[in-house]
mmCIF file with all atom_site columns, C-alpha atoms in Angstrom:
data_model
loop_
_atom_site.group_PDB
_atom_site.id
_atom_site.type_symbol
_atom_site.label_atom_id
_atom_site.label_alt_id
_atom_site.label_comp_id
_atom_site.label_asym_id
_atom_site.label_entity_id
_atom_site.label_seq_id
_atom_site.pdbx_PDB_ins_code
_atom_site.Cartn_x
_atom_site.Cartn_y
_atom_site.Cartn_z
_atom_site.occupancy
_atom_site.B_iso_or_equiv
_atom_site.pdbx_formal_charge
_atom_site.auth_seq_id
_atom_site.auth_comp_id
_atom_site.auth_asym_id
_atom_site.auth_atom_id
_atom_site.pdbx_PDB_model_num
ATOM 1   C CA . MET A 1 1   ? -0.004  0.077  0.043   1.00 0.00 ? 5   MET A CA 1
ATOM 2   C CA . ASN A 1 2   ? 1.308   3.526  -0.816  1.00 0.00 ? 6   ASN A CA 1
ATOM 3   C CA . HIS A 1 3   ? 0.692   5.698  2.180   1.00 0.00 ? 7   HIS A CA 1
ATOM 4   C CA . SER A 1 4   ? 1.090   8.818  0.056   1.00 0.00 ? 8   SER A CA 1
ATOM 5   C CA . ILE A 1 5   ? -2.279  7.898  -1.535  1.00 0.00 ? 9   ILE A CA 1
ATOM 6   C CA . GLU A 1 6   ? -4.194  6.100  1.188   1.00 0.00 ? 10  GLU A CA 1
ATOM 7   C CA . SER A 1 7   ? -4.673  6.895  4.843   1.00 0.00 ? 11  SER A CA 1
ATOM 8   C CA . ASN A 1 8   ? -5.893  4.727  7.691   1.00 0.00 ? 12  ASN A CA 1
ATOM 9   C CA . LYS A 1 9   ? -9.110  6.702  7.848   1.00 0.00 ? 13  LYS A CA 1
ATOM 10  C CA . PRO A 1 10  ? -12.323 5.072  6.757   1.00 0.00 ? 14  PRO A CA 1
ATOM 11  C CA . PHE A 1 11  ? -12.989 5.705  3.099   1.00 0.00 ? 15  PHE A CA 1
ATOM 12  C CA . LYS A 1 12  ? -16.376 5.887  1.345   1.00 0.00 ? 16  LYS A CA 1
ATOM 13  C CA . LYS A 1 13  ? -16.574 5.679  -2.462  1.00 0.00 ? 17  LYS A CA 1
ATOM 14  C CA . ARG A 1 14  ? -18.574 8.269  -4.203  1.00 0.00 ? 18  ARG A CA 1
ATOM 15  C CA . ASN A 1 15  ? -20.782 8.044  -7.260  1.00 0.00 ? 19  ASN A CA 1
ATOM 16  C CA . TYR A 1 16  ? -19.361 10.527 -9.677  1.00 0.00 ? 20  TYR A CA 1
ATOM 17  C CA . LYS A 1 17  ? -21.295 9.139  -12.633 1.00 0.00 ? 21  LYS A CA 1
ATOM 18  C CA . PRO A 1 18  ? -24.246 11.564 -12.664 1.00 0.00 ? 22  PRO A CA 1
ATOM 19  C CA . ALA A 1 19  ? -21.811 14.615 -12.393 1.00 0.00 ? 23  ALA A CA 1
ATOM 20  C CA . ILE A 1 20  ? -19.588 13.218 -15.218 1.00 0.00 ? 24  ILE A CA 1
ATOM 21  C CA . ILE A 1 21  ? -22.703 12.670 -17.510 1.00 0.00 ? 25  ILE A CA 1
ATOM 22  C CA . ILE A 1 22  ? -24.175 16.153 -16.615 1.00 0.00 ? 26  ILE A CA 1
ATOM 23  C CA . LEU A 1 23  ? -20.782 17.996 -17.019 1.00 0.00 ? 27  LEU A CA 1
ATOM 24  C CA . SER A 1 24  ? -20.000 16.033 -20.340 1.00 0.00 ? 28  SER A CA 1
ATOM 25  C CA . VAL A 1 25  ? -23.391 16.817 -21.807 1.00 0.00 ? 29  VAL A CA 1
ATOM 26  C CA . ILE A 1 26  ? -23.188 20.551 -20.825 1.00 0.00 ? 30  ILE A CA 1
ATOM 27  C CA . LEU A 1 27  ? -19.588 21.047 -22.086 1.00 0.00 ? 31  LEU A CA 1
ATOM 28  C CA . ILE A 1 28  ? -20.039 19.151 -25.324 1.00 0.00 ? 32  ILE A CA 1
ATOM 29  C CA . GLY A 1 29  ? -23.529 20.689 -25.890 1.00 0.00 ? 33  GLY A CA 1
ATOM 30  C CA . VAL A 1 30  ? -22.266 24.374 -25.434 1.00 0.00 ? 34  VAL A CA 1
ATOM 31  C CA . ILE A 1 31  ? -19.377 23.778 -27.714 1.00 0.00 ? 35  ILE A CA 1
ATOM 32  C CA . GLY A 1 32  ? -21.542 22.043 -30.304 1.00 0.00 ? 36  GLY A CA 1
ATOM 33  C CA . LEU A 1 33  ? -24.089 25.007 -30.160 1.00 0.00 ? 37  LEU A CA 1
ATOM 34  C CA . LEU A 1 34  ? -21.337 27.603 -30.504 1.00 0.00 ? 38  LEU A CA 1
ATOM 35  C CA . SER A 1 35  ? -19.549 25.927 -33.439 1.00 0.00 ? 39  SER A CA 1
ATOM 36  C CA . GLY A 1 36  ? -19.777 28.069 -36.547 1.00 0.00 ? 40  GLY A CA 1
ATOM 37  C CA . LYS A 1 37  ? -22.123 30.631 -34.979 1.00 0.00 ? 41  LYS A CA 1
ATOM 38  C CA . ARG A 1 38  ? -21.482 34.131 -33.821 1.00 0.00 ? 42  ARG A CA 1
ATOM 39  C CA . THR A 1 39  ? -23.638 35.161 -31.052 1.00 0.00 ? 43  THR A CA 1
ATOM 40  C CA . ALA A 1 40  ? -22.112 38.350 -29.806 1.00 0.00 ? 44  ALA A CA 1
ATOM 41  C CA . GLU A 1 41  ? -22.670 41.165 -32.314 1.00 0.00 ? 45  GLU A CA 1
ATOM 42  C CA . ASP A 1 42  ? -20.329 44.065 -32.724 1.00 0.00 ? 46  ASP A CA 1
ATOM 43  C CA . PHE A 1 43  ? -17.829 43.020 -30.067 1.00 0.00 ? 47  PHE A CA 1
ATOM 44  C CA . ASP A 1 44  ? -14.841 45.235 -30.316 1.00 0.00 ? 48  ASP A CA 1
ATOM 45  C CA . ALA A 1 45  ? -13.353 45.512 -26.787 1.00 0.00 ? 49  ALA A CA 1
ATOM 46  C CA . PHE A 1 46  ? -10.170 43.542 -27.911 1.00 0.00 ? 50  PHE A CA 1
ATOM 47  C CA . ASP A 1 47  ? -8.877  41.649 -30.781 1.00 0.00 ? 51  ASP A CA 1
ATOM 48  C CA . VAL A 1 48  ? -10.514 38.160 -30.361 1.00 0.00 ? 52  VAL A CA 1
ATOM 49  C CA . THR A 1 49  ? -8.046  36.602 -32.692 1.00 0.00 ? 53  THR A CA 1
ATOM 50  C CA . ILE A 1 50  ? -5.696  36.347 -29.707 1.00 0.00 ? 54  ILE A CA 1
ATOM 51  C CA . LEU A 1 51  ? -7.942  33.753 -28.156 1.00 0.00 ? 55  LEU A CA 1
ATOM 52  C CA . PRO A 1 52  ? -7.093  30.904 -30.540 1.00 0.00 ? 56  PRO A CA 1
ATOM 53  C CA . MET A 1 53  ? -3.327  31.504 -29.816 1.00 0.00 ? 57  MET A CA 1
ATOM 54  C CA . MET A 1 54  ? -4.211  31.284 -26.106 1.00 0.00 ? 58  MET A CA 1
ATOM 55  C CA . ASN A 1 55  ? -6.033  28.026 -26.918 1.00 0.00 ? 59  ASN A CA 1
ATOM 56  C CA . ALA A 1 56  ? -2.847  26.636 -28.514 1.00 0.00 ? 60  ALA A CA 1
ATOM 57  C CA . ILE A 1 57  ? -0.710  27.828 -25.501 1.00 0.00 ? 61  ILE A CA 1
ATOM 58  C CA . PHE A 1 58  ? -3.103  26.082 -23.114 1.00 0.00 ? 62  PHE A CA 1
ATOM 59  C CA . ASN A 1 59  ? -3.113  23.001 -25.264 1.00 0.00 ? 63  ASN A CA 1
ATOM 60  C CA . SER A 1 60  ? 0.754   23.016 -25.308 1.00 0.00 ? 64  SER A CA 1
ATOM 61  C CA . PHE A 1 61  ? 0.790   23.142 -21.533 1.00 0.00 ? 65  PHE A CA 1
ATOM 62  C CA . THR A 1 62  ? -1.800  20.288 -21.316 1.00 0.00 ? 66  THR A CA 1
ATOM 63  C CA . PHE A 1 63  ? 0.392   18.141 -23.642 1.00 0.00 ? 67  PHE A CA 1
ATOM 64  C CA . ILE A 1 64  ? 3.549   18.932 -21.531 1.00 0.00 ? 68  ILE A CA 1
ATOM 65  C CA . PHE A 1 65  ? 1.630   18.316 -18.212 1.00 0.00 ? 69  PHE A CA 1
ATOM 66  C CA . LEU A 1 66  ? 0.345   14.985 -19.647 1.00 0.00 ? 70  LEU A CA 1
ATOM 67  C CA . VAL A 1 67  ? 3.815   13.785 -20.736 1.00 0.00 ? 71  VAL A CA 1
ATOM 68  C CA . ALA A 1 68  ? 5.150   14.681 -17.345 1.00 0.00 ? 72  ALA A CA 1
ATOM 69  C CA . ALA A 1 69  ? 2.429   12.829 -15.661 1.00 0.00 ? 73  ALA A CA 1
ATOM 70  C CA . LEU A 1 70  ? 3.113   9.801  -17.763 1.00 0.00 ? 74  LEU A CA 1
ATOM 71  C CA . ILE A 1 71  ? 6.793   9.931  -16.944 1.00 0.00 ? 75  ILE A CA 1
ATOM 72  C CA . ALA A 1 72  ? 6.003   10.343 -13.291 1.00 0.00 ? 76  ALA A CA 1
ATOM 73  C CA . ILE A 1 73  ? 3.618   7.342  -13.130 1.00 0.00 ? 77  ILE A CA 1
ATOM 74  C CA . LYS A 1 74  ? 6.220   5.207  -15.110 1.00 0.00 ? 78  LYS A CA 1
ATOM 75  C CA . LYS A 1 75  ? 8.657   6.085  -12.322 1.00 0.00 ? 79  LYS A CA 1
ATOM 76  C CA . LYS A 1 76  ? 6.047   5.209  -9.689  1.00 0.00 ? 80  LYS A CA 1
ATOM 77  C CA . ASN A 1 77  ? 5.917   8.733  -8.405  1.00 0.00 ? 81  ASN A CA 1
ATOM 78  C CA . ILE A 1 78  ? 2.152   8.990  -7.713  1.00 0.00 ? 82  ILE A CA 1
ATOM 79  C CA . ASN A 1 79  ? 2.236   12.258 -6.121  1.00 0.00 ? 83  ASN A CA 1
ATOM 80  C CA . ALA A 1 80  ? 3.862   14.036 -8.913  1.00 0.00 ? 84  ALA A CA 1
ATOM 81  C CA . HIS A 1 81  ? 1.681   12.074 -11.429 1.00 0.00 ? 85  HIS A CA 1
ATOM 82  C CA . ARG A 1 82  ? -1.423  13.396 -9.647  1.00 0.00 ? 86  ARG A CA 1
ATOM 83  C CA . LYS A 1 83  ? -0.159  17.041 -9.568  1.00 0.00 ? 87  LYS A CA 1
ATOM 84  C CA . PHE A 1 84  ? 0.637   16.930 -13.321 1.00 0.00 ? 88  PHE A CA 1
ATOM 85  C CA . ILE A 1 85  ? -2.883  15.506 -14.033 1.00 0.00 ? 89  ILE A CA 1
ATOM 86  C CA . TYR A 1 86  ? -4.376  18.348 -12.025 1.00 0.00 ? 90  TYR A CA 1
ATOM 87  C CA . ALA A 1 87  ? -2.291  20.783 -13.891 1.00 0.00 ? 91  ALA A CA 1
ATOM 88  C CA . ALA A 1 88  ? -3.368  19.310 -17.243 1.00 0.00 ? 92  ALA A CA 1
ATOM 89  C CA . PHE A 1 89  ? -6.996  19.653 -16.005 1.00 0.00 ? 93  PHE A CA 1
ATOM 90  C CA . CYS A 1 90  ? -6.442  23.289 -15.140 1.00 0.00 ? 94  CYS A CA 1
ATOM 91  C CA . THR A 1 91  ? -4.936  24.185 -18.517 1.00 0.00 ? 95  THR A CA 1
ATOM 92  C CA . THR A 1 92  ? -7.708  22.224 -20.248 1.00 0.00 ? 96  THR A CA 1
ATOM 93  C CA . ALA A 1 93  ? -10.278 24.218 -18.262 1.00 0.00 ? 97  ALA A CA 1
ATOM 94  C CA . LEU A 1 94  ? -8.514  27.452 -19.262 1.00 0.00 ? 98  LEU A CA 1
ATOM 95  C CA . PHE A 1 95  ? -8.552  26.306 -22.919 1.00 0.00 ? 99  PHE A CA 1
ATOM 96  C CA . LEU A 1 96  ? -12.348 25.668 -22.613 1.00 0.00 ? 100 LEU A CA 1
ATOM 97  C CA . VAL A 1 97  ? -12.924 29.220 -21.386 1.00 0.00 ? 101 VAL A CA 1
ATOM 98  C CA . THR A 1 98  ? -10.939 30.863 -24.127 1.00 0.00 ? 102 THR A CA 1
ATOM 99  C CA . TYR A 1 99  ? -12.440 28.363 -26.710 1.00 0.00 ? 103 TYR A CA 1
ATOM 100 C CA . VAL A 1 100 ? -15.955 29.125 -25.710 1.00 0.00 ? 104 VAL A CA 1
ATOM 101 C CA . ALA A 1 101 ? -15.313 32.895 -25.516 1.00 0.00 ? 105 ALA A CA 1
ATOM 102 C CA . TYR A 1 102 ? -13.784 32.892 -28.971 1.00 0.00 ? 106 TYR A CA 1
ATOM 103 C CA . HIS A 1 103 ? -16.622 30.989 -30.683 1.00 0.00 ? 107 HIS A CA 1
ATOM 104 C CA . TYR A 1 104 ? -19.108 33.229 -28.813 1.00 0.00 ? 108 TYR A CA 1
ATOM 105 C CA . LEU A 1 105 ? -17.430 36.359 -29.899 1.00 0.00 ? 109 LEU A CA 1
ATOM 106 C CA . ALA A 1 106 ? -16.183 35.600 -33.455 1.00 0.00 ? 110 ALA A CA 1
ATOM 107 C CA . VAL A 1 107 ? -17.324 34.138 -36.701 1.00 0.00 ? 111 VAL A CA 1
ATOM 108 C CA . SER A 1 108 ? -15.818 30.839 -37.646 1.00 0.00 ? 112 SER A CA 1
ATOM 109 C CA . THR A 1 109 ? -12.535 31.152 -39.639 1.00 0.00 ? 113 THR A CA 1
ATOM 110 C CA . PRO A 1 110 ? -12.419 29.156 -42.828 1.00 0.00 ? 114 PRO A CA 1
ATOM 111 C CA . PHE A 1 111 ? -9.284  27.259 -43.792 1.00 0.00 ? 115 PHE A CA 1
ATOM 112 C CA . GLY A 1 112 ? -7.680  28.797 -46.785 1.00 0.00 ? 116 GLY A CA 1
ATOM 113 C CA . GLY A 1 113 ? -5.207  26.201 -47.879 1.00 0.00 ? 117 GLY A CA 1
ATOM 114 C CA . GLU A 1 114 ? -5.415  24.128 -51.005 1.00 0.00 ? 118 GLU A CA 1
ATOM 115 C CA . GLY A 1 115 ? -4.482  20.688 -52.126 1.00 0.00 ? 119 GLY A CA 1
ATOM 116 C CA . LEU A 1 116 ? -2.861  18.076 -49.892 1.00 0.00 ? 120 LEU A CA 1
ATOM 117 C CA . ILE A 1 117 ? -2.508  20.577 -46.900 1.00 0.00 ? 121 ILE A CA 1
ATOM 118 C CA . LYS A 1 118 ? -6.282  21.072 -46.973 1.00 0.00 ? 122 LYS A CA 1
ATOM 119 C CA . GLY A 1 119 ? -6.859  17.250 -46.745 1.00 0.00 ? 123 GLY A CA 1
ATOM 120 C CA . ILE A 1 120 ? -4.381  17.023 -43.863 1.00 0.00 ? 124 ILE A CA 1
ATOM 121 C CA . TYR A 1 121 ? -5.928  19.962 -42.084 1.00 0.00 ? 125 TYR A CA 1
ATOM 122 C CA . TYR A 1 122 ? -9.441  18.609 -42.299 1.00 0.00 ? 126 TYR A CA 1
ATOM 123 C CA . PHE A 1 123 ? -8.348  15.052 -41.243 1.00 0.00 ? 127 PHE A CA 1
ATOM 124 C CA . VAL A 1 124 ? -6.547  16.498 -38.260 1.00 0.00 ? 128 VAL A CA 1
ATOM 125 C CA . LEU A 1 125 ? -9.473  18.743 -37.375 1.00 0.00 ? 129 LEU A CA 1
ATOM 126 C CA . ILE A 1 126 ? -12.205 16.174 -37.770 1.00 0.00 ? 130 ILE A CA 1
ATOM 127 C CA . THR A 1 127 ? -10.308 13.567 -35.587 1.00 0.00 ? 131 THR A CA 1
ATOM 128 C CA . HIS A 1 128 ? -9.405  16.353 -33.152 1.00 0.00 ? 132 HIS A CA 1
ATOM 129 C CA . ILE A 1 129 ? -13.103 17.305 -32.710 1.00 0.00 ? 133 ILE A CA 1
ATOM 130 C CA . ILE A 1 130 ? -14.372 13.702 -32.441 1.00 0.00 ? 134 ILE A CA 1
ATOM 131 C CA . LEU A 1 131 ? -11.693 12.628 -29.862 1.00 0.00 ? 135 LEU A CA 1
ATOM 132 C CA . ALA A 1 132 ? -11.936 15.982 -27.984 1.00 0.00 ? 136 ALA A CA 1
ATOM 133 C CA . ALA A 1 133 ? -15.648 15.180 -27.293 1.00 0.00 ? 137 ALA A CA 1
ATOM 134 C CA . ALA A 1 134 ? -14.711 11.678 -26.219 1.00 0.00 ? 138 ALA A CA 1
ATOM 135 C CA . ILE A 1 135 ? -11.974 12.975 -23.727 1.00 0.00 ? 139 ILE A CA 1
ATOM 136 C CA . VAL A 1 136 ? -14.428 14.925 -21.589 1.00 0.00 ? 140 VAL A CA 1
ATOM 137 C CA . PRO A 1 137 ? -16.131 11.754 -20.082 1.00 0.00 ? 141 PRO A CA 1
ATOM 138 C CA . LEU A 1 138 ? -12.956 9.635  -20.349 1.00 0.00 ? 142 LEU A CA 1
ATOM 139 C CA . ALA A 1 139 ? -10.775 12.169 -18.379 1.00 0.00 ? 143 ALA A CA 1
ATOM 140 C CA . LEU A 1 140 ? -13.556 12.790 -15.779 1.00 0.00 ? 144 LEU A CA 1
ATOM 141 C CA . THR A 1 141 ? -13.993 8.998  -15.318 1.00 0.00 ? 145 THR A CA 1
ATOM 142 C CA . SER A 1 142 ? -10.378 8.387  -15.134 1.00 0.00 ? 146 SER A CA 1
ATOM 143 C CA . VAL A 1 143 ? -9.812  10.863 -12.310 1.00 0.00 ? 147 VAL A CA 1
ATOM 144 C CA . ALA A 1 144 ? -12.994 9.711  -10.534 1.00 0.00 ? 148 ALA A CA 1
ATOM 145 C CA . ARG A 1 145 ? -11.804 6.193  -10.502 1.00 0.00 ? 149 ARG A CA 1
ATOM 146 C CA . ALA A 1 146 ? -8.478  7.350  -8.874  1.00 0.00 ? 150 ALA A CA 1
ATOM 147 C CA . TRP A 1 147 ? -10.386 9.350  -6.347  1.00 0.00 ? 151 TRP A CA 1
ATOM 148 C CA . ASN A 1 148 ? -12.370 6.296  -5.396  1.00 0.00 ? 152 ASN A CA 1
ATOM 149 C CA . ARG A 1 149 ? -9.187  4.271  -5.173  1.00 0.00 ? 153 ARG A CA 1
ATOM 150 C CA . GLU A 1 150 ? -10.316 1.951  -7.926  1.00 0.00 ? 154 GLU A CA 1
ATOM 151 C CA . TYR A 1 151 ? -6.716  1.661  -9.219  1.00 0.00 ? 155 TYR A CA 1
ATOM 152 C CA . ASP A 1 152 ? -7.154  -1.425 -11.472 1.00 0.00 ? 156 ASP A CA 1
ATOM 153 C CA . ARG A 1 153 ? -10.170 0.202  -13.160 1.00 0.00 ? 157 ARG A CA 1
ATOM 154 C CA . HIS A 1 154 ? -8.339  3.565  -13.261 1.00 0.00 ? 158 HIS A CA 1
ATOM 155 C CA . ARG A 1 155 ? -5.384  1.826  -15.138 1.00 0.00 ? 159 ARG A CA 1
ATOM 156 C CA . GLN A 1 156 ? -7.732  0.186  -17.623 1.00 0.00 ? 160 GLN A CA 1
ATOM 157 C CA . ILE A 1 157 ? -9.392  3.432  -18.647 1.00 0.00 ? 161 ILE A CA 1
ATOM 158 C CA . VAL A 1 158 ? -6.209  5.535  -18.810 1.00 0.00 ? 162 VAL A CA 1
ATOM 159 C CA . ARG A 1 159 ? -4.848  3.153  -21.275 1.00 0.00 ? 163 ARG A CA 1
ATOM 160 C CA . TRP A 1 160 ? -7.346  4.844  -23.654 1.00 0.00 ? 164 TRP A CA 1
ATOM 161 C CA . THR A 1 161 ? -7.577  8.271  -21.980 1.00 0.00 ? 165 THR A CA 1
ATOM 162 C CA . MET A 1 162 ? -3.970  9.110  -21.993 1.00 0.00 ? 166 MET A CA 1
ATOM 163 C CA . PRO A 1 163 ? -3.079  8.571  -25.551 1.00 0.00 ? 167 PRO A CA 1
ATOM 164 C CA . LEU A 1 164 ? -6.333  10.116 -26.745 1.00 0.00 ? 168 LEU A CA 1
ATOM 165 C CA . TRP A 1 165 ? -5.840  13.187 -24.497 1.00 0.00 ? 169 TRP A CA 1
ATOM 166 C CA . LEU A 1 166 ? -2.274  13.503 -25.732 1.00 0.00 ? 170 LEU A CA 1
ATOM 167 C CA . TYR A 1 167 ? -3.564  13.370 -29.353 1.00 0.00 ? 171 TYR A CA 1
ATOM 168 C CA . VAL A 1 168 ? -6.312  15.923 -28.745 1.00 0.00 ? 172 VAL A CA 1
ATOM 169 C CA . SER A 1 169 ? -3.890  18.421 -27.002 1.00 0.00 ? 173 SER A CA 1
ATOM 170 C CA . PHE A 1 170 ? -1.225  18.037 -29.605 1.00 0.00 ? 174 PHE A CA 1
ATOM 171 C CA . THR A 1 171 ? -3.585  18.240 -32.617 1.00 0.00 ? 175 THR A CA 1
ATOM 172 C CA . GLY A 1 172 ? -5.170  21.340 -30.939 1.00 0.00 ? 176 GLY A CA 1
ATOM 173 C CA . VAL A 1 173 ? -1.848  23.100 -31.401 1.00 0.00 ? 177 VAL A CA 1
ATOM 174 C CA . LEU A 1 174 ? -1.481  21.726 -34.941 1.00 0.00 ? 178 LEU A CA 1
ATOM 175 C CA . VAL A 1 175 ? -4.985  22.986 -35.872 1.00 0.00 ? 179 VAL A CA 1
ATOM 176 C CA . TYR A 1 176 ? -4.037  26.424 -34.678 1.00 0.00 ? 180 TYR A CA 1
ATOM 177 C CA . ILE A 1 177 ? -0.672  26.393 -36.563 1.00 0.00 ? 181 ILE A CA 1
ATOM 178 C CA . LEU A 1 178 ? -2.385  25.344 -39.741 1.00 0.00 ? 182 LEU A CA 1
ATOM 179 C CA . ILE A 1 179 ? -5.314  27.785 -39.590 1.00 0.00 ? 183 ILE A CA 1
ATOM 180 C CA . SER A 1 180 ? -3.457  30.805 -37.912 1.00 0.00 ? 184 SER A CA 1
ATOM 181 C CA . PRO A 1 181 ? -2.540  32.463 -41.270 1.00 0.00 ? 185 PRO A CA 1
ATOM 182 C CA . TYR A 1 182 ? -6.240  32.926 -42.062 1.00 0.00 ? 186 TYR A CA 1
ATOM 183 C CA . TYR A 1 183 ? -7.278  34.775 -38.939 1.00 0.00 ? 187 TYR A CA 1
#
C-alpha cells in the first residue's frame, strides 16, 4: 500500500457518474451549439483573434503536463503524477474558457489552404473534434476512479484516456498552426 495515496481513515466511495454525465453533456453541448455561430454582435473590446493563440498555448501546456504525468507514473511517483494531471485539467479548463469565448465572440474562420494540406488539415481537425468530445467523459471518469481508489479500473481506462488526450492536446496546437494564417 502506498501511504502517500491512502490513509488509515475510513474511506467511502462516491458515485461521480451523474456529475460526469451532466458535465460532459453541458460542455459538449455548449461547444456544439457555438460551433460556427457568432452570437455576440459588434464586439470590439479587444482583438478576439488572440484567443485561438491562447487556446494553442493552453493545449501545449496540457500536452507537456500529460507527458510529465506519464513519466511520473512510469517512475511510480504517484504524487507528482497526480499534480501533473491536475495541472493538465487546469490548462484544459482554461482552454475551454478561451475556446468558448472565442466561438461566442467571433465568426468561424475558414481554412484557406489548398491541395494536400487542406486534406491534412481537415483530417486532423475532424479527428481532433471527435476525440475531444470523447476525452471529456474519459478524463473525468479516469480521475473519478482514482479518487475512489479503484486503481485497477483507473489503469484500464487511462490506457485509452492518456493517448487520446495527448492526441487531442497536440492536434489542438497543430490545428491552430495550420489555420492561424487565415485569422
